[in-house]
XYZ file of C-alpha atoms in Angstrom:
580
model
C -62.538 -15.505 -45.519
C -59.114 -16.399 -46.537
C -58.813 -13.385 -49.038
C -59.596 -10.460 -46.311
C -57.518 -11.840 -42.936
C -54.785 -9.560 -43.243
C -57.098 -6.461 -43.945
C -59.403 -7.749 -41.012
C -56.247 -7.467 -38.665
C -54.927 -4.427 -39.989
C -57.975 -2.464 -39.620
C -57.989 -2.359 -36.036
C -54.879 -0.871 -34.609
C -55.826 -1.907 -30.586
C -56.566 -5.533 -30.753
C -57.897 -8.409 -33.043
C -61.019 -8.200 -34.872
C -64.343 -8.577 -33.006
C -66.302 -11.807 -33.232
C -68.946 -9.957 -34.844
C -66.920 -8.672 -37.873
C -65.413 -12.461 -38.125
C -68.695 -13.902 -38.211
C -69.931 -11.489 -40.888
C -67.218 -11.940 -43.025
C -67.820 -15.874 -42.892
C -71.358 -15.638 -43.312
C -72.063 -17.620 -40.432
C -70.784 -18.482 -36.626
C -67.541 -17.068 -35.620
C -64.540 -19.470 -35.051
C -63.514 -20.877 -31.814
C -62.283 -17.874 -29.375
C -58.637 -18.359 -27.915
C -58.096 -14.711 -28.055
C -60.584 -12.965 -25.822
C -60.134 -13.822 -22.208
C -63.089 -15.180 -21.046
C -64.967 -17.523 -18.458
C -66.204 -20.221 -20.755
C -68.577 -21.843 -17.714
C -70.423 -18.777 -16.496
C -73.048 -17.701 -17.025
C -74.553 -21.532 -16.653
C -76.950 -22.437 -19.782
C -79.853 -21.808 -16.994
C -78.871 -18.322 -16.839
C -78.501 -17.259 -20.360
C -81.890 -18.950 -20.897
C -83.497 -16.765 -18.249
C -82.055 -13.770 -19.771
C -83.252 -14.955 -23.284
C -86.794 -15.078 -21.998
C -86.805 -11.532 -20.446
C -84.835 -10.100 -23.319
C -87.582 -7.737 -24.307
C -88.058 -6.400 -20.776
C -84.250 -6.367 -20.368
C -83.659 -4.028 -23.633
C -86.871 -2.240 -23.400
C -86.481 -0.073 -20.375
C -83.868 2.001 -18.668
C -81.523 0.437 -15.997
C -81.567 1.227 -12.340
C -79.416 3.553 -11.501
C -75.686 3.128 -11.153
C -75.874 3.352 -7.321
C -78.722 1.037 -7.090
C -76.599 -1.525 -9.063
C -73.582 -0.497 -6.829
C -74.990 -0.908 -3.635
C -76.407 -4.691 -4.816
C -72.724 -5.236 -6.006
C -71.163 -4.290 -2.814
C -73.776 -6.356 -0.844
C -72.229 -9.422 -2.703
C -68.943 -8.426 -2.204
C -69.101 -7.213 1.371
C -67.487 -3.859 0.620
C -69.036 -0.483 1.335
C -70.505 1.454 -1.578
C -68.747 4.485 -0.641
C -65.338 2.937 -1.773
C -66.740 1.629 -4.928
C -67.221 3.058 -8.223
C -68.730 0.807 -11.250
C -67.869 1.173 -14.947
C -69.081 0.470 -18.217
C -66.049 -1.678 -18.480
C -62.603 -1.351 -17.448
C -61.258 0.699 -19.925
C -64.088 3.420 -18.951
C -62.668 3.932 -15.609
C -59.148 3.396 -16.898
C -60.014 6.665 -19.003
C -61.596 8.606 -15.797
C -58.278 7.769 -13.870
C -55.999 9.047 -16.442
C -57.955 12.528 -16.899
C -58.758 13.073 -13.196
C -55.775 11.747 -11.103
C -52.600 11.131 -13.844
C -51.191 14.763 -13.890
C -48.082 14.307 -16.174
C -46.580 11.073 -15.912
C -47.233 7.301 -15.554
C -44.880 4.241 -15.128
C -45.978 0.812 -16.256
C -44.119 -2.605 -16.761
C -44.384 -3.882 -20.367
C -45.621 -6.001 -22.055
C -49.036 -5.419 -20.224
C -52.732 -4.036 -21.107
C -52.329 -1.789 -23.960
C -54.785 0.628 -22.242
C -52.275 1.479 -19.412
C -49.749 2.375 -22.373
C -51.960 3.727 -25.104
C -54.513 6.104 -22.680
C -52.439 8.212 -20.604
C -49.980 8.706 -24.298
C -53.455 9.820 -25.931
C -53.619 12.814 -23.675
C -50.066 13.657 -23.619
C -48.980 12.383 -20.744
C -45.364 10.724 -20.499
C -45.485 7.076 -20.189
C -42.520 5.531 -18.299
C -42.021 1.940 -19.633
C -40.405 -1.086 -17.377
C -39.246 -3.568 -19.745
C -40.286 -7.284 -18.502
C -37.038 -9.450 -19.360
C -37.884 -12.522 -21.391
C -34.384 -14.123 -19.735
C -36.298 -13.625 -16.709
C -39.675 -15.325 -17.445
C -41.288 -11.791 -17.431
C -41.083 -11.611 -14.089
C -41.313 -8.198 -12.262
C -39.045 -7.759 -9.810
C -41.037 -5.087 -7.351
C -37.552 -3.629 -6.186
C -36.144 -2.554 -9.551
C -39.080 -1.349 -10.665
C -39.349 1.187 -7.809
C -35.785 2.182 -8.482
C -36.810 2.879 -11.916
C -39.819 5.002 -10.615
C -37.622 6.980 -8.401
C -34.849 7.477 -10.815
C -37.612 9.013 -13.701
C -39.526 10.957 -11.119
C -42.753 9.256 -12.048
C -45.841 10.698 -10.502
C -48.532 7.396 -11.008
C -47.243 3.718 -10.826
C -49.632 1.028 -12.659
C -49.230 -2.937 -11.252
C -51.271 -5.523 -13.313
C -51.823 -8.728 -11.015
C -51.754 -10.976 -12.999
C -50.481 -9.464 -15.712
C -51.627 -9.256 -19.158
C -50.354 -11.154 -21.881
C -48.199 -13.049 -19.586
C -50.318 -14.048 -16.315
C -47.289 -13.184 -14.210
C -48.227 -13.086 -10.422
C -47.238 -11.344 -7.674
C -47.872 -12.357 -3.624
C -50.073 -10.133 -1.591
C -47.562 -8.836 0.870
C -44.971 -7.880 -1.584
C -47.981 -5.756 -3.542
C -48.724 -4.170 -0.291
C -45.111 -3.350 0.504
C -44.665 -1.718 -2.711
C -47.998 0.127 -2.058
C -46.376 1.817 0.993
C -43.041 2.256 -0.654
C -44.601 4.751 -3.170
C -47.168 6.611 -0.735
C -45.672 9.794 -1.964
C -46.991 9.072 -5.526
C -49.955 10.778 -6.515
C -51.278 7.309 -7.449
C -50.586 3.770 -7.171
C -53.239 1.426 -9.450
C -53.248 -1.981 -8.644
C -55.319 -3.895 -11.842
C -56.642 -7.048 -10.613
C -58.595 -8.106 -13.505
C -57.529 -11.508 -13.673
C -56.966 -12.166 -10.109
C -60.434 -14.026 -9.416
C -58.656 -17.019 -11.935
C -55.563 -17.226 -9.559
C -54.684 -20.196 -7.134
C -51.265 -19.472 -5.986
C -52.513 -17.909 -2.851
C -55.815 -17.918 -0.703
C -56.420 -14.375 -0.408
C -54.293 -12.390 -2.894
C -56.437 -9.275 -3.560
C -55.371 -5.988 -1.896
C -58.985 -4.407 -2.128
C -59.226 -3.958 1.899
C -55.903 -2.628 2.179
C -56.823 -0.239 -0.551
C -59.496 1.614 0.901
C -57.379 2.241 3.993
C -54.378 4.064 2.025
C -54.995 7.823 0.364
C -53.453 7.235 -2.763
C -54.270 3.398 -4.229
C -56.940 2.121 -6.505
C -57.591 -1.337 -7.082
C -59.299 -2.277 -10.278
C -61.388 -5.340 -11.085
C -63.127 -6.748 -13.845
C -66.653 -8.324 -14.232
C -66.613 -9.248 -17.607
C -63.863 -11.521 -17.600
C -65.045 -13.348 -14.582
C -68.636 -13.657 -15.773
C -67.999 -14.848 -18.986
C -69.820 -11.247 -20.282
C -67.278 -9.396 -22.201
C -70.224 -7.780 -24.035
C -71.868 -6.240 -21.213
C -69.366 -4.024 -20.141
C -68.985 -3.541 -16.571
C -66.182 -3.553 -14.270
C -65.612 -1.713 -10.817
C -62.562 0.310 -8.592
C -62.140 0.077 -5.048
C -60.145 2.830 -3.376
C -60.818 5.211 -0.062
C -64.025 7.331 -0.072
C -62.431 10.395 -1.661
C -60.879 8.719 -4.605
C -63.895 6.748 -5.271
C -66.481 9.413 -4.838
C -64.121 11.751 -7.286
C -64.278 8.993 -10.033
C -67.918 8.295 -9.267
C -69.023 11.926 -9.440
C -67.953 11.996 -13.229
C -69.749 9.284 -14.372
C -73.353 9.319 -16.098
C -76.144 8.450 -13.945
C -77.076 5.688 -16.212
C -73.623 4.640 -17.518
C -74.368 0.747 -16.712
C -77.065 -0.969 -18.937
C -79.848 -3.138 -18.286
C -77.906 -6.508 -18.715
C -75.533 -5.682 -16.270
C -78.324 -4.498 -13.971
C -79.972 -8.228 -14.475
C -76.640 -9.896 -13.992
C -75.630 -8.405 -11.135
C -79.267 -9.132 -9.426
C -78.617 -12.988 -10.414
C -75.295 -13.409 -8.539
C -76.483 -14.176 -5.353
C -78.460 -17.273 -6.461
C -75.673 -18.273 -8.705
C -72.576 -18.024 -6.168
C -71.906 -21.444 -6.165
C -71.775 -22.401 -10.188
C -69.709 -19.139 -10.492
C -67.172 -20.811 -7.813
C -67.429 -23.953 -9.685
C -66.593 -22.146 -12.868
C -63.683 -20.327 -11.562
C -62.166 -24.041 -10.515
C -62.747 -25.387 -13.612
C -60.357 -23.002 -15.352
C -58.058 -23.553 -13.247
C -57.747 -27.042 -13.929
C -58.345 -26.771 -17.436
C -55.294 -24.324 -17.130
C -52.907 -27.003 -15.922
C -53.911 -29.124 -18.483
C -53.859 -27.053 -21.699
C -50.482 -25.726 -20.482
C -48.872 -29.370 -20.273
C -50.394 -30.191 -23.721
C -48.820 -27.247 -25.046
C -45.371 -27.618 -23.630
C -45.408 -31.002 -24.997
C -44.948 -29.496 -28.584
C -41.208 -28.818 -29.625
C -39.804 -25.763 -29.392
C -42.668 -23.872 -27.954
C -42.028 -22.383 -24.625
C -45.083 -22.170 -22.114
C -44.923 -19.257 -19.249
C -46.524 -19.759 -16.003
C -49.604 -17.983 -15.838
C -52.136 -17.238 -13.024
C -54.503 -15.587 -15.304
C -57.570 -17.405 -17.716
C -54.702 -17.300 -20.722
C -51.450 -18.811 -21.618
C -48.329 -16.703 -22.639
C -46.448 -18.927 -25.146
C -43.655 -18.100 -27.585
C -43.298 -19.741 -30.741
C -40.325 -21.983 -32.314
C -37.140 -19.902 -33.863
C -38.548 -19.567 -37.552
C -42.397 -19.168 -36.933
C -43.778 -15.917 -37.844
C -46.556 -14.853 -35.441
C -48.842 -13.326 -38.103
C -48.386 -16.192 -40.354
C -49.636 -18.794 -37.469
C -52.767 -16.425 -36.561
C -53.784 -16.082 -40.073
C -53.471 -19.794 -40.869
C -54.989 -20.941 -37.578
C -57.956 -18.757 -38.423
C -58.270 -19.468 -42.211
C -57.281 -23.396 -41.999
C -58.552 -24.281 -38.759
C -61.436 -21.875 -37.590
C -59.335 -20.837 -34.481
C -58.979 -17.142 -33.413
C -55.381 -16.617 -31.601
C -53.983 -13.462 -30.208
C -50.698 -12.702 -31.858
C -48.782 -9.986 -29.569
C -46.695 -8.084 -32.086
C -48.241 -4.879 -31.102
C -47.991 -5.416 -27.620
C -45.106 -3.021 -26.529
C -42.365 -5.089 -24.718
C -43.509 -8.240 -26.742
C -43.233 -9.352 -30.605
C -45.031 -11.445 -33.136
C -42.866 -14.565 -31.613
C -45.487 -14.379 -28.891
C -48.796 -15.900 -28.549
C -51.811 -15.462 -25.717
C -53.904 -18.374 -25.782
C -56.874 -18.182 -23.651
C -57.798 -21.231 -21.314
C -60.720 -23.117 -22.807
C -62.199 -26.495 -22.794
C -60.101 -29.854 -22.979
C -61.756 -30.724 -26.419
C -61.124 -27.230 -27.977
C -57.424 -27.285 -26.667
C -56.891 -30.685 -28.682
C -58.555 -28.915 -31.639
C -55.964 -26.093 -30.971
C -52.841 -28.219 -30.341
C -53.377 -30.488 -33.677
C -53.622 -26.864 -35.494
C -50.793 -25.769 -33.772
C -49.054 -29.228 -35.303
C -49.929 -28.550 -38.760
C -49.221 -25.198 -38.823
C -45.777 -25.179 -37.038
C -44.556 -28.271 -38.214
C -45.545 -28.736 -41.717
C -47.736 -31.843 -41.150
C -50.079 -30.367 -43.798
C -50.156 -29.567 -47.395
C -49.122 -25.867 -46.874
C -45.714 -26.751 -44.941
C -44.524 -24.846 -41.803
C -45.546 -21.440 -41.043
C -42.149 -19.146 -41.918
C -41.851 -15.535 -42.249
C -43.275 -14.651 -45.621
C -40.960 -12.197 -46.595
C -40.847 -9.575 -49.025
C -44.312 -11.033 -50.669
C -45.701 -7.296 -50.843
C -48.719 -8.500 -49.155
C -48.640 -9.005 -45.677
C -49.000 -6.763 -42.710
C -47.145 -7.570 -39.227
C -48.812 -6.092 -36.055
C -45.677 -5.995 -34.861
C -44.872 -2.544 -36.441
C -48.435 -1.180 -34.951
C -47.082 0.549 -31.576
C -44.097 1.954 -33.284
C -46.196 3.297 -36.388
C -48.533 4.743 -33.490
C -45.493 6.430 -32.065
C -44.500 7.831 -35.352
C -48.006 9.729 -35.872
C -47.733 11.003 -32.564
C -44.445 12.583 -33.061
C -45.177 14.059 -36.185
C -43.335 11.329 -38.063
C -39.921 12.008 -36.184
C -40.070 8.473 -35.858
C -38.069 6.571 -33.103
C -34.874 8.230 -33.576
C -36.424 12.127 -33.176
C -38.085 10.852 -30.117
C -34.591 9.438 -28.526
C -33.216 12.929 -29.323
C -36.079 14.539 -27.919
C -36.057 12.477 -24.674
C -32.077 13.326 -23.947
C -32.208 16.977 -25.349
C -30.698 16.574 -28.856
C -27.826 14.525 -27.374
C -27.090 16.619 -24.401
C -29.064 13.728 -21.831
C -27.728 11.454 -19.640
C -24.123 9.551 -20.690
C -24.136 6.607 -22.508
C -27.130 6.699 -24.102
C -26.738 5.386 -27.590
C -28.490 6.575 -30.344
C -32.035 4.778 -31.369
C -32.208 1.903 -33.932
C -33.529 2.967 -37.310
C -37.460 2.233 -37.145
C -38.913 -1.411 -37.071
C -35.147 -2.922 -35.739
C -35.163 -2.040 -32.314
C -32.307 -2.753 -29.918
C -31.619 -6.221 -28.004
C -31.810 -5.736 -24.449
C -29.688 -7.233 -21.799
C -30.238 -10.649 -20.574
C -29.556 -9.044 -17.077
C -29.945 -5.439 -16.251
C -27.033 -3.753 -14.382
C -27.780 -2.229 -10.974
C -28.999 1.304 -11.289
C -26.462 3.729 -9.839
C -27.522 5.882 -6.601
C -27.513 9.627 -7.009
C -25.618 9.239 -10.433
C -28.810 10.247 -12.385
C -27.991 8.097 -15.497
C -31.489 6.260 -15.051
C -32.232 2.977 -16.477
C -29.321 0.884 -17.485
C -29.366 1.163 -21.417
C -28.586 -2.231 -23.609
C -25.261 -2.370 -25.449
C -25.144 -0.428 -29.302
C -27.043 -2.449 -31.818
C -24.973 -4.566 -34.064
C -24.218 -3.383 -37.548
C -25.790 -6.232 -39.095
C -29.208 -8.566 -38.692
C -28.430 -11.140 -35.714
C -28.227 -15.021 -37.470
C -30.828 -16.885 -36.623
C -30.231 -20.413 -34.924
C -30.992 -22.942 -37.754
C -31.723 -25.269 -35.235
C -34.902 -24.872 -33.054
C -34.775 -25.393 -29.168
C -35.870 -28.555 -27.494
C -39.066 -27.692 -25.339
C -37.949 -27.385 -21.645
C -39.428 -30.005 -19.431
C -42.019 -28.250 -16.814
C -40.927 -27.633 -13.304
C -42.899 -28.896 -10.561
C -43.378 -25.632 -7.820
C -44.049 -27.014 -4.314
C -48.434 -26.854 -3.463
C -49.806 -23.536 -3.386
C -46.329 -21.551 -4.529
C -46.169 -19.235 -7.386
C -44.430 -20.881 -10.231
C -40.406 -20.597 -10.251
C -38.736 -18.214 -12.926
C -35.246 -17.373 -12.970
C -34.820 -14.345 -10.704
C -32.850 -11.145 -11.759
C -30.400 -9.851 -9.426
C -31.962 -7.380 -7.148
C -29.804 -4.046 -6.648
C -31.445 -3.422 -3.129
C -33.650 -5.376 -1.087
C -37.438 -4.619 -0.618
C -37.782 -3.903 3.159
C -37.952 -7.229 5.254
C -40.230 -6.167 7.754
C -43.777 -6.630 6.610
C -46.359 -3.765 7.260
C -48.614 -4.376 10.199
C -51.674 -5.871 9.431
C -54.274 -3.685 8.150
C -57.725 -3.815 10.205
C -60.786 -5.146 8.087
C -62.919 -2.588 7.161
C -66.344 -2.243 8.594
C -69.153 -3.105 6.665
C -71.677 -0.655 8.397
C -72.674 2.912 7.399
C -70.060 5.201 5.762
C -69.284 6.951 8.952
C -67.343 3.950 10.310
C -65.034 4.460 7.368
C -61.782 5.370 8.464
C -60.067 8.706 7.200
C -57.656 8.430 4.921
C -53.920 8.616 6.182
C -50.676 8.402 4.529
C -49.009 5.283 5.230
C -45.308 4.885 6.672
C -42.681 5.017 4.055
C -39.946 2.251 4.350
C -36.096 2.907 5.126
C -35.096 5.221 2.399
C -32.121 3.009 1.530
C -34.538 0.422 -0.094
C -35.811 3.010 -2.838
C -32.858 5.281 -3.460
C -34.036 8.329 -5.286
C -31.327 9.186 -7.982
C -31.003 12.688 -9.292
C -33.146 13.627 -12.505
C -32.078 14.932 -15.691
C -33.096 18.601 -16.363
C -35.207 19.652 -18.736
C -39.086 18.524 -19.501
C -39.698 15.087 -21.500
C -42.118 16.067 -24.546
C -45.377 14.626 -24.578
C -45.528 11.122 -26.018
C -41.954 10.072 -25.454
C -42.245 6.870 -23.688
C -39.047 7.276 -21.045
C -37.307 10.245 -20.215
C -33.144 9.418 -20.708
C -34.295 5.904 -20.941
C -35.611 3.180 -23.102
C -37.566 4.275 -26.266
C -40.648 1.761 -27.325
C -38.680 0.253 -30.027
C -35.782 -0.666 -27.823
C -38.309 -2.080 -25.452
C -39.671 -3.919 -28.136
C -36.299 -4.600 -29.845
C -35.432 -8.222 -27.840
C -34.244 -10.462 -30.346
C -36.763 -13.235 -28.725
C -33.745 -15.943 -28.541
C -33.025 -16.116 -24.954
C -33.986 -19.263 -22.886
C -36.832 -18.797 -20.794
C -38.515 -21.544 -18.581
C -41.474 -23.796 -19.923
C -42.841 -24.523 -16.597
C -46.319 -24.577 -15.805
C -48.317 -23.924 -12.672
C -48.825 -27.710 -12.223
C -48.422 -27.957 -8.064
C -51.528 -26.716 -7.031
C -53.219 -29.428 -4.851
C -56.488 -27.524 -3.928
C -58.873 -25.069 -5.451
C -59.153 -22.436 -2.792
C -61.983 -19.368 -3.009
C -61.538 -16.578 -5.163
C -60.770 -13.201 -3.834
C -63.319 -11.083 -2.964
C -66.076 -13.257 -4.025
C -66.147 -15.819 -0.748
C -69.566 -14.249 0.241
C -71.552 -15.627 -2.887
C -73.479 -18.536 -1.976
């Protein structure tokens, strides 16, 4: 396998190689998987045995219609079927959301799940990328994000909660405020694909609130929660009009027989499912503590079933990834091809303690040279390596006919006549350092997002001494992990929206008709004047950051290494409390 590792990763621009591809390459079982964020404790062995005994029946015959499977799922989740659409994985639903509901532009914080940036760009939409600052622990400030959306005139806004790859979490009341503030947009999408693993709040989901609003969709995953990525099933929740529009475009048999079998098994295995979520949360605390003990390794707070880590200075992610796979049979997710990230970051899936000990041992050998190979350092000028950190920019080049990043910036500002103070984009693959703390966005000035200072004439010198690991902070019980907060130019509205009534679970006639939600005070979310002229398709941000600039952070700023270790109890997962 060692000779073919680089080609395996280069052949897939979107993600790591599949487990099937790795197993074929090794002529046997695949490696221990710290890459795909999957629940390792569900289904139970007894459930797998049941599926195995019925395998012939499952794969021989057609499944029931999607309506039948959706109705069974809704009976478990206590959701009205007319507000739900099930898809062949969340990516199928993202694709239809893009085709049906995204007119011209979409805003999304980065780094995040790649389909939220790639899918609309593939259909010629403008993607306005809001950079999450490493100096702030990749925390999303919703007030600044709202100003960013207003400054660009974006039509659709996306929030992933928890976010992938960093696991950042937003409390329910803040998300509801944001939804109401963005009530005039075409669409607001709250991607809750990993919310079942969160324990910072007892009921963090905004599913009930989404059904009562005219422009909100909540996306949920089943494969991640149930440990069955290969089955490909997920669902969205929205008001009947939105959900029905998506549902009407889906094939009648878009869900397979395995999905049907699992959905109909759940009512008898709710207790085991809840126990699996509890164990993942415990494992997350243990794994975070073990990784935080490694010198120079930063572990970011996470509410997902994965941890986002920054490698020590001098360690290059692709080298670490390849050696972990070839020398230790461990597959890790190097995040260089995620816009807003770099090859200094890994996303590591939460796994049982026996696997984590093997991971920590492998990282010690690869990072600190406790093996015959020595420490992992960048392998420069060999002519054989390929860093997936260039993949995102390569994709932008191909989509703009080779114009490159400078060409993108020139188009975005109208060949040099756009917003004042916008520096020229850097050369390909260099990027531009982002400011540690962004300046406030001027109201009505039309300047858009504050831009970083011009890039220096030469490469920055890397510090010779690796930073010492930060001690984990101990947040109070049941609170989100503390991270440095960026200054908020203008505060979110202080008044909480009135509590929405619980949606009735009876017949469709009882579903309330969609109605616009009241907007907060205008002063909270200013609407600066927009630059004139259209933004060409494929340009990431109008008058703002190019993809290279978003990805160009030097990665040297300190960030907290705190893990979520203050939770003293394990509340029921959102949306699944009815399982028993």
